[in-house]
Short mmCIF file of N, CA and C in Angstrom, two decimals:
data_model
loop_
_atom_site.label_atom_id
_atom_site.label_comp_id
_atom_site.label_asym_id
_atom_site.label_seq_id
_atom_site.Cartn_x
_atom_site.Cartn_y
_atom_site.Cartn_z
N MET E 1 74.24 136.10 134.82
CA MET E 1 75.77 136.17 134.70
C MET E 1 76.29 134.93 134.04
N HIS E 2 75.73 133.82 134.32
CA HIS E 2 76.21 132.53 133.70
C HIS E 2 75.96 132.53 132.24
N LYS E 3 74.80 133.15 131.80
CA LYS E 3 74.47 133.23 130.38
C LYS E 3 75.50 134.01 129.67
N TRP E 4 76.00 135.10 130.18
CA TRP E 4 77.10 135.87 129.54
C TRP E 4 78.36 135.08 129.32
N ILE E 5 78.75 134.34 130.42
CA ILE E 5 79.91 133.49 130.31
C ILE E 5 79.81 132.41 129.27
N MET E 6 78.64 131.77 129.19
CA MET E 6 78.39 130.71 128.26
C MET E 6 78.37 131.34 126.82
N PHE E 7 77.83 132.59 126.68
CA PHE E 7 77.73 133.20 125.34
C PHE E 7 79.25 133.52 124.97
N ILE E 8 80.08 133.90 125.81
CA ILE E 8 81.49 134.26 125.51
C ILE E 8 82.24 133.05 125.09
N VAL E 9 82.08 131.97 125.88
CA VAL E 9 82.72 130.66 125.58
C VAL E 9 82.32 130.16 124.27
N PHE E 10 81.03 130.20 123.87
CA PHE E 10 80.50 129.68 122.66
C PHE E 10 80.99 130.58 121.51
N ALA E 11 81.05 131.82 121.67
CA ALA E 11 81.49 132.78 120.61
C ALA E 11 82.98 132.54 120.38
N ALA E 12 83.75 132.38 121.42
CA ALA E 12 85.24 132.13 121.21
C ALA E 12 85.43 130.83 120.53
N ALA E 13 84.71 129.81 120.94
CA ALA E 13 84.97 128.42 120.33
C ALA E 13 84.49 128.44 118.87
N SER E 14 83.41 129.23 118.54
CA SER E 14 82.99 129.39 117.14
C SER E 14 84.08 130.09 116.25
N ILE E 15 84.63 131.17 116.84
CA ILE E 15 85.59 131.96 116.07
C ILE E 15 86.85 131.00 115.90
N LEU E 16 87.31 130.33 116.94
CA LEU E 16 88.43 129.43 116.88
C LEU E 16 88.11 128.31 115.83
N GLY E 17 87.00 127.80 115.79
CA GLY E 17 86.64 126.80 114.82
C GLY E 17 86.73 127.24 113.37
N VAL E 18 86.17 128.47 113.21
CA VAL E 18 86.23 129.13 111.83
C VAL E 18 87.70 129.33 111.36
N VAL E 19 88.53 129.79 112.31
CA VAL E 19 89.92 130.05 111.99
C VAL E 19 90.59 128.74 111.61
N LEU E 20 90.41 127.75 112.43
CA LEU E 20 91.06 126.48 112.18
C LEU E 20 90.57 125.82 110.80
N LEU E 21 89.35 125.97 110.58
CA LEU E 21 88.84 125.39 109.30
C LEU E 21 89.33 126.15 108.13
N THR E 22 89.58 127.46 108.21
CA THR E 22 90.07 128.12 107.01
C THR E 22 91.53 128.12 106.83
N THR E 23 92.30 127.84 107.91
CA THR E 23 93.79 127.86 107.85
C THR E 23 94.47 126.57 107.85
N GLN E 24 93.72 125.48 108.36
CA GLN E 24 94.33 124.24 108.60
C GLN E 24 93.92 123.18 107.51
N LEU E 25 93.17 123.53 106.57
CA LEU E 25 92.71 122.54 105.59
C LEU E 25 93.84 122.16 104.73
N PRO E 26 93.92 120.94 104.36
CA PRO E 26 95.05 120.53 103.39
C PRO E 26 94.83 121.06 102.05
N GLY E 27 95.93 121.29 101.22
CA GLY E 27 95.86 121.93 100.00
C GLY E 27 95.21 120.96 99.03
N LYS E 28 94.77 121.49 97.85
CA LYS E 28 94.22 120.68 96.84
C LYS E 28 95.33 119.76 96.28
N PRO E 29 95.00 118.55 95.85
CA PRO E 29 96.00 117.67 95.22
C PRO E 29 96.60 118.31 93.99
N VAL E 30 97.88 118.09 93.82
CA VAL E 30 98.61 118.68 92.62
C VAL E 30 98.77 117.62 91.57
N ASP E 31 98.44 117.93 90.38
CA ASP E 31 98.67 117.03 89.27
C ASP E 31 100.07 117.16 88.83
N GLU E 32 100.95 116.23 89.23
CA GLU E 32 102.36 116.21 89.00
C GLU E 32 102.61 116.12 87.54
N ALA E 33 101.82 115.36 86.84
CA ALA E 33 102.13 115.14 85.44
C ALA E 33 101.89 116.36 84.51
N ALA E 34 101.12 117.34 85.05
CA ALA E 34 100.84 118.56 84.35
C ALA E 34 102.12 119.39 84.19
N SER E 35 103.10 119.32 85.10
CA SER E 35 104.30 120.14 85.00
C SER E 35 105.38 119.46 84.23
N LEU E 36 105.16 118.21 83.64
CA LEU E 36 106.24 117.63 82.88
C LEU E 36 106.33 118.15 81.45
N PRO E 37 107.46 118.06 80.82
CA PRO E 37 107.60 118.57 79.47
C PRO E 37 106.75 117.68 78.56
N PRO E 38 106.33 118.26 77.33
CA PRO E 38 105.59 117.52 76.38
C PRO E 38 106.30 116.22 76.00
N GLY E 39 105.54 115.11 75.95
CA GLY E 39 106.08 113.83 75.55
C GLY E 39 106.71 112.98 76.65
N VAL E 40 106.60 113.54 77.90
CA VAL E 40 107.12 112.83 79.09
C VAL E 40 105.99 112.39 79.89
N THR E 41 105.90 111.13 80.38
CA THR E 41 104.77 110.71 81.18
C THR E 41 105.39 110.42 82.65
N LEU E 42 104.48 110.37 83.56
CA LEU E 42 104.89 110.08 84.98
C LEU E 42 104.49 108.61 85.32
N MET E 43 105.47 107.94 85.80
CA MET E 43 105.14 106.57 86.32
C MET E 43 105.59 106.67 87.83
N LYS E 44 104.50 106.67 88.61
CA LYS E 44 104.70 106.76 90.13
C LYS E 44 104.57 105.32 90.70
N VAL E 45 105.62 104.92 91.45
CA VAL E 45 105.55 103.65 92.13
C VAL E 45 105.49 103.97 93.63
N GLU E 46 104.49 103.44 94.26
CA GLU E 46 104.33 103.64 95.77
C GLU E 46 104.67 102.42 96.54
N ALA E 47 105.49 102.60 97.49
CA ALA E 47 105.92 101.52 98.44
C ALA E 47 105.35 101.71 99.79
N SER E 48 105.02 100.55 100.48
CA SER E 48 104.53 100.65 101.84
C SER E 48 105.32 99.70 102.74
N ALA E 49 104.99 99.90 104.06
CA ALA E 49 105.56 99.05 105.05
C ALA E 49 105.08 97.61 105.10
N ASP E 50 104.08 97.30 104.25
CA ASP E 50 103.61 95.97 104.04
C ASP E 50 104.47 95.19 103.04
N PHE E 51 105.61 95.73 102.66
CA PHE E 51 106.53 95.14 101.79
C PHE E 51 105.96 94.82 100.42
N VAL E 52 105.18 95.85 99.85
CA VAL E 52 104.64 95.77 98.59
C VAL E 52 104.70 97.07 97.83
N PHE E 53 104.79 96.89 96.54
CA PHE E 53 104.60 98.10 95.65
C PHE E 53 103.10 98.25 95.39
N ASP E 54 102.65 99.38 94.94
CA ASP E 54 101.15 99.49 94.71
C ASP E 54 100.66 98.70 93.51
N LYS E 55 101.48 98.20 92.66
CA LYS E 55 100.98 97.28 91.58
C LYS E 55 101.97 96.11 91.43
N LYS E 56 101.54 95.02 90.97
CA LYS E 56 102.45 93.87 90.71
C LYS E 56 103.13 94.07 89.37
N GLU E 57 102.47 94.88 88.49
CA GLU E 57 103.00 94.99 87.09
C GLU E 57 102.79 96.36 86.58
N TYR E 58 103.84 96.94 85.96
CA TYR E 58 103.75 98.30 85.38
C TYR E 58 104.04 98.14 83.86
N LYS E 59 103.35 98.81 83.07
CA LYS E 59 103.59 98.73 81.66
C LYS E 59 103.91 100.11 81.05
N VAL E 60 104.85 100.03 80.13
CA VAL E 60 105.19 101.23 79.30
C VAL E 60 105.48 100.73 77.86
N LYS E 61 105.47 101.65 76.91
CA LYS E 61 105.70 101.30 75.57
C LYS E 61 107.06 101.65 75.13
N LYS E 62 107.67 100.83 74.21
CA LYS E 62 109.04 101.00 73.82
C LYS E 62 109.16 102.47 73.25
N GLY E 63 110.23 103.09 73.68
CA GLY E 63 110.45 104.55 73.20
C GLY E 63 109.82 105.56 74.06
N ASP E 64 109.05 105.15 75.07
CA ASP E 64 108.43 106.16 75.89
C ASP E 64 109.43 106.89 76.80
N LYS E 65 109.27 108.14 76.91
CA LYS E 65 110.06 108.96 77.86
C LYS E 65 109.30 109.03 79.17
N VAL E 66 109.85 108.56 80.28
CA VAL E 66 109.15 108.50 81.50
C VAL E 66 109.93 109.15 82.63
N LYS E 67 109.26 109.82 83.55
CA LYS E 67 109.75 110.21 84.81
C LYS E 67 109.39 109.19 85.79
N LEU E 68 110.35 108.40 86.23
CA LEU E 68 110.03 107.27 87.15
C LEU E 68 110.27 107.90 88.54
N LYS E 69 109.24 107.76 89.42
CA LYS E 69 109.25 108.37 90.75
C LYS E 69 108.88 107.36 91.72
N LEU E 70 109.64 107.19 92.79
CA LEU E 70 109.30 106.37 93.91
C LEU E 70 108.77 107.15 95.06
N VAL E 71 107.63 106.74 95.55
CA VAL E 71 106.98 107.37 96.76
C VAL E 71 106.88 106.46 97.87
N ASN E 72 107.50 106.69 98.96
CA ASN E 72 107.33 105.88 100.20
C ASN E 72 106.14 106.30 100.93
N LYS E 73 105.06 105.42 100.96
CA LYS E 73 103.79 105.79 101.65
C LYS E 73 104.09 105.47 103.22
N SER E 74 104.88 104.51 103.46
CA SER E 74 105.28 104.19 104.85
C SER E 74 106.55 103.34 104.82
N GLY E 75 107.40 103.58 105.75
CA GLY E 75 108.68 102.83 105.77
C GLY E 75 109.67 103.53 104.83
N VAL E 76 110.86 102.89 104.81
CA VAL E 76 111.91 103.41 103.98
C VAL E 76 112.27 102.38 102.92
N HIS E 77 112.12 102.72 101.66
CA HIS E 77 112.26 101.76 100.56
C HIS E 77 113.12 102.38 99.43
N GLY E 78 113.48 101.50 98.53
CA GLY E 78 114.18 101.93 97.39
C GLY E 78 113.60 101.22 96.14
N LEU E 79 114.04 101.58 95.00
CA LEU E 79 113.57 100.80 93.75
C LEU E 79 114.68 100.59 92.84
N ALA E 80 114.97 99.36 92.49
CA ALA E 80 116.03 98.98 91.58
C ALA E 80 115.53 98.19 90.44
N ILE E 81 115.99 98.54 89.19
CA ILE E 81 115.78 97.71 88.09
C ILE E 81 117.22 97.51 87.50
N PRO E 82 117.89 96.54 87.97
CA PRO E 82 119.33 96.30 87.59
C PRO E 82 119.57 96.28 86.11
N ASP E 83 118.71 95.60 85.41
CA ASP E 83 118.93 95.38 83.87
C ASP E 83 118.90 96.63 83.14
N LEU E 84 118.27 97.70 83.72
CA LEU E 84 118.16 99.04 83.09
C LEU E 84 118.96 100.09 83.88
N GLY E 85 119.77 99.74 84.80
CA GLY E 85 120.62 100.63 85.52
C GLY E 85 119.90 101.73 86.39
N ILE E 86 118.76 101.29 86.90
CA ILE E 86 117.91 102.14 87.68
C ILE E 86 118.07 101.81 89.19
N ASP E 87 118.40 102.79 90.00
CA ASP E 87 118.46 102.60 91.45
C ASP E 87 118.03 103.86 92.10
N LEU E 88 116.82 103.77 92.60
CA LEU E 88 116.25 104.94 93.32
C LEU E 88 116.27 104.65 94.89
N GLN E 89 117.00 105.55 95.55
CA GLN E 89 116.96 105.38 97.01
C GLN E 89 117.63 106.57 97.62
N GLY E 90 117.47 106.77 98.91
CA GLY E 90 118.09 107.96 99.55
C GLY E 90 117.56 109.32 99.05
N ASP E 91 118.42 110.13 98.61
CA ASP E 91 118.03 111.42 98.07
C ASP E 91 117.55 111.40 96.72
N LYS E 92 117.97 110.34 95.96
CA LYS E 92 117.45 110.26 94.51
C LYS E 92 116.26 109.29 94.46
N MET E 93 115.11 109.95 94.40
CA MET E 93 113.84 109.20 94.39
C MET E 93 113.12 109.28 93.07
N GLU E 94 113.75 109.95 92.00
CA GLU E 94 113.15 109.94 90.71
C GLU E 94 114.24 110.04 89.65
N GLN E 95 113.91 109.56 88.44
CA GLN E 95 114.82 109.59 87.41
C GLN E 95 114.14 109.58 86.02
N ASP E 96 114.72 110.26 85.13
CA ASP E 96 114.11 110.30 83.78
C ASP E 96 114.75 109.08 82.98
N VAL E 97 113.83 108.37 82.31
CA VAL E 97 114.27 107.14 81.70
C VAL E 97 113.59 107.15 80.25
N THR E 98 114.33 106.64 79.21
CA THR E 98 113.65 106.39 77.94
C THR E 98 113.88 104.83 77.80
N PHE E 99 112.71 104.17 77.73
CA PHE E 99 112.76 102.71 77.62
C PHE E 99 112.83 102.32 76.17
N ASP E 100 114.01 101.89 75.80
CA ASP E 100 114.24 101.54 74.35
C ASP E 100 114.42 100.04 74.09
N LYS E 101 114.43 99.21 75.11
CA LYS E 101 114.51 97.80 74.91
C LYS E 101 113.26 97.16 75.41
N PRO E 102 112.50 96.45 74.65
CA PRO E 102 111.29 95.74 74.98
C PRO E 102 111.69 94.54 75.83
N GLY E 103 110.82 94.11 76.71
CA GLY E 103 111.02 93.00 77.56
C GLY E 103 110.38 93.11 78.94
N LYS E 104 110.61 92.08 79.77
CA LYS E 104 110.18 92.06 81.19
C LYS E 104 111.33 92.27 82.10
N TYR E 105 111.29 93.27 82.95
CA TYR E 105 112.30 93.58 83.92
C TYR E 105 111.79 93.43 85.33
N GLU E 106 112.59 92.80 86.20
CA GLU E 106 112.22 92.66 87.62
C GLU E 106 112.55 93.93 88.33
N MET E 107 111.58 94.43 89.11
CA MET E 107 111.79 95.55 89.93
C MET E 107 111.81 95.11 91.37
N HIS E 108 112.73 95.51 92.21
CA HIS E 108 112.71 95.16 93.62
C HIS E 108 113.14 96.29 94.49
N CYS E 109 112.87 96.08 95.81
CA CYS E 109 113.24 97.11 96.74
C CYS E 109 114.81 97.20 96.85
N ALA E 110 115.42 98.31 96.89
CA ALA E 110 116.87 98.43 96.91
C ALA E 110 117.32 98.76 98.30
N VAL E 111 116.45 98.80 99.32
CA VAL E 111 116.89 99.17 100.69
C VAL E 111 116.41 98.00 101.61
N MET E 112 117.30 97.56 102.41
CA MET E 112 116.90 96.53 103.43
C MET E 112 115.91 97.19 104.37
N CYS E 113 114.55 96.76 104.14
CA CYS E 113 113.51 97.50 104.81
C CYS E 113 112.78 96.54 105.87
N GLY E 114 113.20 95.33 106.06
CA GLY E 114 112.56 94.53 107.09
C GLY E 114 112.44 93.07 106.67
N THR E 115 111.52 92.43 107.37
CA THR E 115 111.48 90.87 107.12
C THR E 115 110.87 90.57 105.77
N GLY E 116 110.11 91.36 105.21
CA GLY E 116 109.46 91.02 103.96
C GLY E 116 110.26 91.65 102.73
N HIS E 117 111.44 92.10 102.96
CA HIS E 117 112.21 92.81 101.94
C HIS E 117 112.38 91.85 100.64
N GLN E 118 112.78 90.61 100.88
CA GLN E 118 113.11 89.78 99.76
C GLN E 118 111.96 89.47 98.84
N ASP E 119 110.74 89.72 99.33
CA ASP E 119 109.49 89.45 98.58
C ASP E 119 108.91 90.78 97.91
N MET E 120 109.62 91.85 98.21
CA MET E 120 109.12 93.08 97.65
C MET E 120 109.57 93.31 96.21
N LYS E 121 108.68 92.75 95.32
CA LYS E 121 109.12 92.73 93.86
C LYS E 121 107.89 93.12 93.05
N ALA E 122 108.19 93.58 91.85
CA ALA E 122 107.11 93.84 90.79
C ALA E 122 107.81 93.62 89.50
N VAL E 123 107.06 93.80 88.38
CA VAL E 123 107.56 93.54 87.07
C VAL E 123 107.29 94.82 86.21
N LEU E 124 108.29 95.25 85.46
CA LEU E 124 108.12 96.32 84.48
C LEU E 124 108.07 95.58 83.09
N ILE E 125 107.03 95.92 82.35
CA ILE E 125 106.82 95.34 80.94
C ILE E 125 106.98 96.42 79.96
N VAL E 126 107.99 96.41 79.13
CA VAL E 126 108.20 97.34 78.11
C VAL E 126 107.72 96.70 76.79
N GLU E 127 106.63 97.16 76.34
CA GLU E 127 105.93 96.55 75.07
C GLU E 127 106.57 97.16 73.82
#
């Protein structure tokens, strides 16, 4: 009798495992750049609770059409490039930009995010 109970428990666990594996797997990563119009590139900036952007320096070429997108990996952050009139925060986390003036531009967090907020900076270089 115990063998049947063990068999039923094992079978139920196996079926449950198969169902969870087939329905709970994360989806395949989506290539966001593939959905952009021709001639537009994606520049994704990732911000984290460590008060850093994923890169210290971002580069684009003069005349490039770019979809600038801020992704918060952890914490609540914004992205501002005052000299270019860019301010990503709240509901507006992406912006289409054409970089037509070469130079170096400071990027910083636009949302008071904690004790390391003032050091959360990067540089955008338009070549």
